[in-house]
mmCIF file of C-alpha atoms in Angstrom:
data_model
loop_
_atom_site.group_PDB
_atom_site.id
_atom_site.type_symbol
_atom_site.label_atom_id
_atom_site.label_comp_id
_atom_site.label_asym_id
_atom_site.label_seq_id
_atom_site.Cartn_x
_atom_site.Cartn_y
_atom_site.Cartn_z
ATOM 1 C CA MET A 1 -10.857 -57.439 -53.996
ATOM 2 C CA HIS A 2 -13.339 -56.932 -50.988
ATOM 3 C CA SER A 3 -11.136 -54.738 -49.004
ATOM 4 C CA PHE A 4 -11.259 -52.261 -51.725
ATOM 5 C CA ASP A 5 -14.736 -51.874 -51.438
ATOM 6 C CA VAL A 6 -14.566 -51.840 -47.661
ATOM 7 C CA PHE A 7 -12.005 -48.952 -47.849
ATOM 8 C CA HIS A 8 -14.181 -46.879 -50.097
ATOM 9 C CA HIS A 9 -17.309 -47.486 -47.886
ATOM 10 C CA TYR A 10 -15.274 -46.471 -44.665
ATOM 11 C CA GLU A 11 -14.016 -43.553 -46.215
ATOM 12 C CA ARG A 12 -17.459 -42.169 -47.238
ATOM 13 C CA LYS A 13 -18.824 -42.843 -43.656
ATOM 14 C CA HIS A 14 -15.811 -42.365 -41.452
ATOM 15 C CA TRP A 15 -15.921 -39.958 -38.637
ATOM 16 C CA ARG A 16 -12.944 -37.920 -37.362
ATOM 17 C CA LEU A 17 -11.703 -36.961 -33.939
ATOM 18 C CA ALA A 18 -11.377 -33.428 -35.320
ATOM 19 C CA ASP A 19 -15.074 -33.398 -35.776
ATOM 20 C CA VAL A 20 -16.008 -34.262 -32.223
ATOM 21 C CA PRO A 21 -17.206 -31.161 -30.423
ATOM 22 C CA TRP A 22 -14.655 -31.375 -27.488
ATOM 23 C CA ASP A 23 -15.586 -27.887 -26.345
ATOM 24 C CA THR A 24 -19.071 -28.874 -25.504
ATOM 25 C CA ILE A 25 -18.186 -31.522 -23.018
ATOM 26 C CA ARG A 26 -20.480 -31.040 -19.940
ATOM 27 C CA ARG A 27 -18.319 -31.544 -16.899
ATOM 28 C CA ASP A 28 -21.161 -31.055 -14.779
ATOM 29 C CA LEU A 29 -22.828 -34.218 -16.232
ATOM 30 C CA VAL A 30 -19.773 -36.359 -15.870
ATOM 31 C CA ARG A 31 -20.122 -39.147 -13.268
ATOM 32 C CA PRO A 32 -17.288 -41.556 -11.908
ATOM 33 C CA GLU A 33 -19.250 -44.356 -13.729
ATOM 34 C CA TYR A 34 -18.475 -42.766 -17.038
ATOM 35 C CA VAL A 35 -14.887 -42.414 -16.429
ATOM 36 C CA THR A 36 -14.833 -46.022 -15.457
ATOM 37 C CA MET A 37 -16.509 -46.976 -18.541
ATOM 38 C CA ALA A 38 -14.134 -44.905 -20.771
ATOM 39 C CA LYS A 39 -10.960 -46.181 -19.147
ATOM 40 C CA SER A 40 -12.139 -49.566 -19.691
ATOM 41 C CA ALA A 41 -13.020 -48.968 -23.262
ATOM 42 C CA VAL A 42 -9.368 -47.453 -23.779
ATOM 43 C CA MET A 43 -8.101 -50.749 -22.323
ATOM 44 C CA GLY A 44 -10.218 -52.781 -24.686
ATOM 45 C CA GLU A 45 -9.429 -50.744 -27.857
ATOM 46 C CA ALA A 46 -5.614 -50.654 -26.937
ATOM 47 C CA ASN A 47 -5.460 -54.359 -28.184
ATOM 48 C CA SER A 48 -5.815 -53.445 -31.791
ATOM 49 C CA ILE A 49 -2.130 -53.317 -32.239
ATOM 50 C CA ALA A 50 -1.504 -56.959 -30.808
ATOM 51 C CA ALA A 51 -4.516 -58.046 -32.893
ATOM 52 C CA GLN A 52 -3.092 -56.717 -36.115
ATOM 53 C CA HIS A 53 0.092 -58.418 -35.287
ATOM 54 C CA GLY A 54 -1.430 -61.639 -34.934
ATOM 55 C CA PHE A 55 -3.738 -61.251 -37.930
ATOM 56 C CA LEU A 56 -0.661 -60.466 -40.154
ATOM 57 C CA ASN A 57 1.216 -63.280 -38.895
ATOM 58 C CA GLU A 58 -1.369 -65.878 -39.118
ATOM 59 C CA PHE A 59 -3.028 -65.119 -42.341
ATOM 60 C CA ASP A 60 -1.210 -64.834 -45.820
ATOM 61 C CA ASP A 61 -4.275 -63.485 -47.656
ATOM 62 C CA TYR A 62 -3.660 -59.964 -49.044
ATOM 63 C CA ASP A 63 -7.383 -58.967 -49.074
ATOM 64 C CA PHE A 64 -7.853 -59.960 -45.534
ATOM 65 C CA SER A 65 -4.577 -58.222 -44.556
ATOM 66 C CA ALA A 66 -5.724 -55.084 -46.335
ATOM 67 C CA PHE A 67 -8.943 -55.158 -44.454
ATOM 68 C CA VAL A 68 -7.112 -55.585 -41.189
ATOM 69 C CA ALA A 69 -5.047 -52.458 -41.697
ATOM 70 C CA VAL A 70 -8.375 -50.560 -42.251
ATOM 71 C CA TRP A 71 -9.966 -52.122 -39.283
ATOM 72 C CA GLY A 72 -6.970 -51.365 -36.906
ATOM 73 C CA TYR A 73 -7.100 -47.677 -37.967
ATOM 74 C CA GLU A 74 -10.670 -47.406 -36.989
ATOM 75 C CA GLU A 75 -9.898 -49.388 -33.592
ATOM 76 C CA LEU A 76 -6.912 -47.087 -32.785
ATOM 77 C CA GLN A 77 -9.250 -44.021 -33.452
ATOM 78 C CA HIS A 78 -11.664 -45.462 -30.831
ATOM 79 C CA HIS A 79 -8.794 -45.699 -28.162
ATOM 80 C CA PHE A 80 -7.685 -42.198 -28.920
ATOM 81 C CA ALA A 81 -11.211 -40.869 -28.896
ATOM 82 C CA PHE A 82 -11.791 -42.228 -25.511
ATOM 83 C CA ARG A 83 -8.451 -41.139 -24.428
ATOM 84 C CA THR A 84 -9.104 -37.450 -25.450
ATOM 85 C CA TRP A 85 -12.358 -37.485 -23.605
ATOM 86 C CA LEU A 86 -10.678 -38.614 -20.539
ATOM 87 C CA ASN A 87 -7.914 -36.014 -20.712
ATOM 88 C CA ALA A 88 -10.521 -33.356 -21.202
ATOM 89 C CA VAL A 89 -12.207 -34.353 -17.924
ATOM 90 C CA ASP A 90 -8.927 -34.683 -15.985
ATOM 91 C CA ALA A 91 -9.010 -38.422 -15.771
ATOM 92 C CA GLU A 92 -5.498 -40.443 -16.178
ATOM 93 C CA VAL A 93 -5.037 -43.596 -18.042
ATOM 94 C CA ARG A 94 -1.906 -45.481 -16.701
ATOM 95 C CA GLU A 95 0.583 -45.678 -19.657
ATOM 96 C CA SER A 96 2.024 -48.946 -18.196
ATOM 97 C CA ALA A 97 -1.470 -50.541 -18.446
ATOM 98 C CA VAL A 98 -1.815 -49.456 -22.078
ATOM 99 C CA SER A 99 1.659 -50.756 -23.033
ATOM 100 C CA ALA A 100 0.987 -54.156 -21.410
ATOM 101 C CA MET A 101 -1.528 -54.490 -24.273
ATOM 102 C CA ARG A 102 1.021 -54.700 -27.041
ATOM 103 C CA ALA A 103 1.888 -58.396 -26.539
ATOM 104 C CA PRO A 104 0.471 -60.372 -29.456
ATOM 105 C CA TYR A 105 -2.105 -62.860 -29.115
ATOM 106 C CA ASP A 106 -1.444 -66.616 -29.681
ATOM 107 C CA PRO A 107 -3.050 -67.976 -32.923
ATOM 108 C CA GLY A 108 -6.354 -69.579 -32.869
ATOM 109 C CA THR A 109 -6.715 -73.357 -32.937
ATOM 110 C CA THR A 110 -7.453 -72.515 -36.654
ATOM 111 C CA PRO A 111 -7.566 -69.313 -38.703
ATOM 112 C CA CYS A 112 -11.479 -69.684 -38.771
ATOM 113 C CA ALA A 113 -11.378 -69.870 -34.984
ATOM 114 C CA THR A 114 -9.557 -66.585 -34.867
ATOM 115 C CA LEU A 115 -12.080 -65.050 -37.137
ATOM 116 C CA ALA A 116 -14.976 -66.487 -35.050
ATOM 117 C CA THR A 117 -13.301 -64.920 -31.960
ATOM 118 C CA ASN A 118 -13.183 -61.419 -33.647
ATOM 119 C CA ILE A 119 -17.054 -61.691 -34.856
ATOM 120 C CA ILE A 120 -18.028 -62.220 -31.132
ATOM 121 C CA SER A 121 -15.810 -59.522 -29.841
ATOM 122 C CA GLU A 122 -17.154 -57.024 -32.451
ATOM 123 C CA LEU A 123 -20.753 -58.028 -31.783
ATOM 124 C CA THR A 124 -20.177 -57.688 -27.945
ATOM 125 C CA VAL A 125 -18.640 -54.212 -28.060
ATOM 126 C CA ASN A 126 -21.403 -52.954 -30.407
ATOM 127 C CA HIS A 127 -24.044 -54.057 -28.276
ATOM 128 C CA VAL A 128 -22.499 -52.770 -25.183
ATOM 129 C CA TYR A 129 -21.320 -49.295 -26.722
ATOM 130 C CA ARG A 130 -24.946 -48.837 -28.175
ATOM 131 C CA ALA A 131 -26.617 -49.311 -24.813
ATOM 132 C CA VAL A 132 -24.095 -47.272 -22.972
ATOM 133 C CA ALA A 133 -24.610 -44.518 -25.459
ATOM 134 C CA SER A 134 -28.379 -44.248 -24.341
ATOM 135 C CA TRP A 135 -27.423 -44.455 -20.778
ATOM 136 C CA VAL A 136 -24.675 -41.851 -20.589
ATOM 137 C CA GLU A 137 -25.843 -38.275 -20.105
ATOM 138 C CA GLU A 138 -22.751 -36.375 -20.941
ATOM 139 C CA PRO A 139 -23.282 -35.788 -24.679
ATOM 140 C CA VAL A 140 -19.774 -35.939 -26.049
ATOM 141 C CA LEU A 141 -18.987 -39.357 -24.531
ATOM 142 C CA ALA A 142 -22.459 -40.565 -25.678
ATOM 143 C CA GLY A 143 -21.592 -39.479 -29.212
ATOM 144 C CA ILE A 144 -18.231 -41.282 -29.049
ATOM 145 C CA MET A 145 -19.852 -44.499 -27.867
ATOM 146 C CA LEU A 146 -22.575 -44.340 -30.632
ATOM 147 C CA ASN A 147 -20.065 -43.712 -33.294
ATOM 148 C CA ALA A 148 -17.858 -46.448 -32.017
ATOM 149 C CA SER A 149 -20.784 -49.023 -31.664
ATOM 150 C CA ARG A 150 -21.526 -48.236 -35.545
ATOM 151 C CA ASP A 151 -17.964 -48.988 -36.551
ATOM 152 C CA GLU A 152 -17.971 -52.216 -34.443
ATOM 153 C CA ALA A 153 -21.227 -53.503 -36.288
ATOM 154 C CA GLY A 154 -19.483 -52.810 -39.601
ATOM 155 C CA HIS A 155 -16.469 -54.714 -38.400
ATOM 156 C CA ALA A 156 -18.262 -57.727 -37.287
ATOM 157 C CA ARG A 157 -19.953 -57.847 -40.884
ATOM 158 C CA GLU A 158 -16.493 -57.898 -42.586
ATOM 159 C CA PHE A 159 -15.002 -60.407 -40.251
ATOM 160 C CA LEU A 160 -18.237 -62.552 -40.955
ATOM 161 C CA HIS A 161 -17.585 -62.189 -44.762
ATOM 162 C CA PHE A 162 -13.999 -63.461 -44.466
ATOM 163 C CA ALA A 163 -14.958 -66.260 -42.003
ATOM 164 C CA ARG A 164 -17.518 -67.466 -44.517
ATOM 165 C CA ILE A 165 -14.989 -67.533 -47.279
ATOM 166 C CA ARG A 166 -12.322 -69.133 -44.998
ATOM 167 C CA LEU A 167 -14.867 -71.828 -43.959
ATOM 168 C CA GLN A 168 -16.000 -72.448 -47.498
ATOM 169 C CA ARG A 169 -12.292 -73.306 -48.426
ATOM 170 C CA HIS A 170 -11.549 -75.106 -45.140
ATOM 171 C CA PRO A 171 -14.735 -76.900 -44.066
ATOM 172 C CA GLU A 172 -12.548 -78.988 -41.655
ATOM 173 C CA GLU A 173 -12.221 -75.858 -39.476
ATOM 174 C CA LEU A 174 -15.986 -76.072 -38.796
ATOM 175 C CA PRO A 175 -15.474 -77.618 -35.244
ATOM 176 C CA SER A 176 -13.200 -74.931 -34.160
ATOM 177 C CA VAL A 177 -15.807 -72.437 -34.993
ATOM 178 C CA LEU A 178 -18.386 -73.970 -32.985
ATOM 179 C CA GLU A 179 -16.065 -74.581 -30.097
ATOM 180 C CA THR A 180 -15.218 -70.989 -30.186
ATOM 181 C CA LEU A 181 -18.926 -70.044 -29.963
ATOM 182 C CA HIS A 182 -19.412 -72.446 -27.233
ATOM 183 C CA VAL A 183 -16.622 -70.946 -25.197
ATOM 184 C CA TYR A 184 -17.833 -67.477 -25.438
ATOM 185 C CA THR A 185 -21.590 -68.049 -25.034
ATOM 186 C CA GLY A 186 -21.765 -71.193 -22.846
ATOM 187 C CA GLU A 187 -21.888 -68.984 -19.499
ATOM 188 C CA GLN A 188 -24.189 -66.321 -18.014
ATOM 189 C CA ARG A 189 -21.763 -63.530 -18.381
ATOM 190 C CA ILE A 190 -20.092 -61.391 -20.964
ATOM 191 C CA LYS A 191 -16.665 -63.065 -22.304
ATOM 192 C CA HIS A 192 -14.317 -60.942 -24.508
ATOM 193 C CA PRO A 193 -10.929 -62.208 -26.038
ATOM 194 C CA VAL A 194 -9.262 -59.279 -24.252
ATOM 195 C CA GLY A 195 -10.534 -60.343 -20.990
ATOM 196 C CA VAL A 196 -10.144 -64.136 -21.635
ATOM 197 C CA PHE A 197 -6.448 -63.660 -22.667
ATOM 198 C CA LYS A 198 -5.002 -60.674 -20.969
ATOM 199 C CA SER A 199 -6.979 -60.103 -17.317
ATOM 200 C CA GLU A 200 -4.167 -61.690 -15.325
ATOM 201 C CA LEU A 201 -1.446 -59.254 -16.666
ATOM 202 C CA VAL A 202 0.404 -57.805 -13.691
ATOM 203 C CA ALA A 203 0.378 -54.312 -15.291
ATOM 204 C CA LEU A 204 -3.427 -54.455 -14.924
ATOM 205 C CA ARG A 205 -3.711 -54.877 -11.419
ATOM 206 C CA ASP A 206 -5.769 -52.143 -9.719
ATOM 207 C CA HIS A 207 -6.718 -50.775 -13.095
ATOM 208 C CA GLU A 208 -9.887 -50.631 -15.069
ATOM 209 C CA THR A 209 -10.061 -53.539 -17.715
ATOM 210 C CA ILE A 210 -12.746 -54.273 -20.333
ATOM 211 C CA ASP A 211 -14.273 -56.813 -17.820
ATOM 212 C CA THR A 212 -14.691 -53.719 -15.378
ATOM 213 C CA ALA A 213 -17.029 -52.247 -18.113
ATOM 214 C CA PHE A 214 -18.819 -55.445 -18.677
ATOM 215 C CA GLU A 215 -19.408 -55.936 -15.240
ATOM 216 C CA MET A 216 -20.651 -52.353 -14.610
ATOM 217 C CA PHE A 217 -22.885 -52.760 -17.763
ATOM 218 C CA LEU A 218 -24.865 -55.566 -16.475
ATOM 219 C CA GLU A 219 -25.148 -54.018 -13.044
ATOM 220 C CA LYS A 220 -26.151 -50.547 -13.913
ATOM 221 C CA VAL A 221 -27.016 -50.277 -17.652
ATOM 222 C CA ALA A 222 -28.366 -53.491 -18.993
ATOM 223 C CA ASP A 223 -32.025 -54.256 -18.913
ATOM 224 C CA ALA A 224 -33.524 -57.729 -17.748
ATOM 225 C CA GLY A 225 -32.541 -60.434 -20.250
ATOM 226 C CA GLU A 226 -29.943 -58.075 -21.795
ATOM 227 C CA LEU A 227 -27.267 -60.846 -21.808
ATOM 228 C CA ASP A 228 -29.595 -63.200 -23.310
ATOM 229 C CA LYS A 229 -30.144 -60.858 -26.073
ATOM 230 C CA LEU A 230 -26.425 -60.287 -26.800
ATOM 231 C CA GLN A 231 -25.813 -64.030 -26.955
ATOM 232 C CA ASP A 232 -28.875 -64.675 -29.085
ATOM 233 C CA ASN A 233 -27.478 -62.048 -31.532
ATOM 234 C CA ILE A 234 -24.241 -63.841 -31.567
ATOM 235 C CA ARG A 235 -25.609 -67.130 -32.299
ATOM 236 C CA ARG A 236 -27.670 -65.724 -35.113
ATOM 237 C CA ALA A 237 -24.618 -64.547 -36.738
ATOM 238 C CA PHE A 238 -23.175 -68.057 -36.350
ATOM 239 C CA SER A 239 -26.263 -69.585 -37.796
ATOM 240 C CA ALA A 240 -25.884 -67.610 -40.712
ATOM 241 C CA LEU A 241 -22.105 -68.350 -40.946
ATOM 242 C CA THR A 242 -22.495 -72.154 -40.494
ATOM 243 C CA GLY A 243 -25.888 -72.686 -41.903
ATOM 244 C CA MET A 244 -26.718 -74.563 -38.564
ATOM 245 C CA ASP A 245 -29.230 -74.186 -35.976
ATOM 246 C CA VAL A 246 -27.075 -72.962 -33.099
ATOM 247 C CA SER A 247 -29.617 -71.112 -31.289
ATOM 248 C CA SER A 248 -29.039 -72.302 -27.808
ATOM 249 C CA ASN A 249 -26.108 -73.868 -26.008
ATOM 250 C CA ALA A 250 -27.415 -77.321 -26.273
ATOM 251 C CA ARG A 251 -27.872 -77.037 -29.927
ATOM 252 C CA VAL A 252 -24.210 -75.540 -30.154
ATOM 253 C CA ARG A 253 -22.886 -78.645 -28.160
ATOM 254 C CA ARG A 254 -24.949 -81.105 -30.563
ATOM 255 C CA ARG A 255 -23.526 -79.397 -33.748
ATOM 256 C CA LEU A 256 -19.965 -79.522 -32.383
ATOM 257 C CA ALA A 257 -20.400 -83.360 -31.469
ATOM 258 C CA GLU A 258 -21.806 -83.892 -34.958
ATOM 259 C CA ALA A 259 -19.014 -81.967 -36.643
ATOM 260 C CA LEU A 260 -16.423 -83.919 -34.677
ATOM 261 C CA ALA A 261 -17.826 -87.443 -35.224
#
């Protein structure tokens, strides 16, 4: 059972909030942009509860469900790590905004599309967290960002594993995978499921969201061509998943047309 191996791997490399040196936070280095980034991260990570709900309802596979339980714990840890840092610098997160994230997602057009969406979200956050960790000068927040980034890379790897198995068993779901890739990489902006499905919630008005972080990332952190690098990385992962050349939007559309023919 793959989740059994994943559990043992995570247990060996897992970091703990208790090991974060909270008493070394450099308040003199905290900038308003860091607070905005951390609040936005809290809102993105708050969706792990809703996502677990959806996964466990949509999939009846025990192995994947066991992985989801491990994944959900790590995502909740990210949420609590960012909130602990914010509390330490006297920044408030609105509880009503966090609570609004509890509503479960609707299932994807196919189970493989759901997995594909999560591959994209993990790769996106991994990329952004890693870059922000290098940009942030406050060392404790930078460390949290780096640890979370590493976790997200591992999560993407496991979602790819389960998507590959699902696609082998259900090749008819290939068009939904290609369609998902096109939806999230077909525009010159960062798209994330939390932003796509929950940005219009009333409780989020006048509050930071995950899209706030992505906009700030592109404006203040990203190098020239950073979005292209992120999208190329996502397409490479989907090329490995599908065995197809999906290295550009045009190629994604062509593969999708062929799969639907």
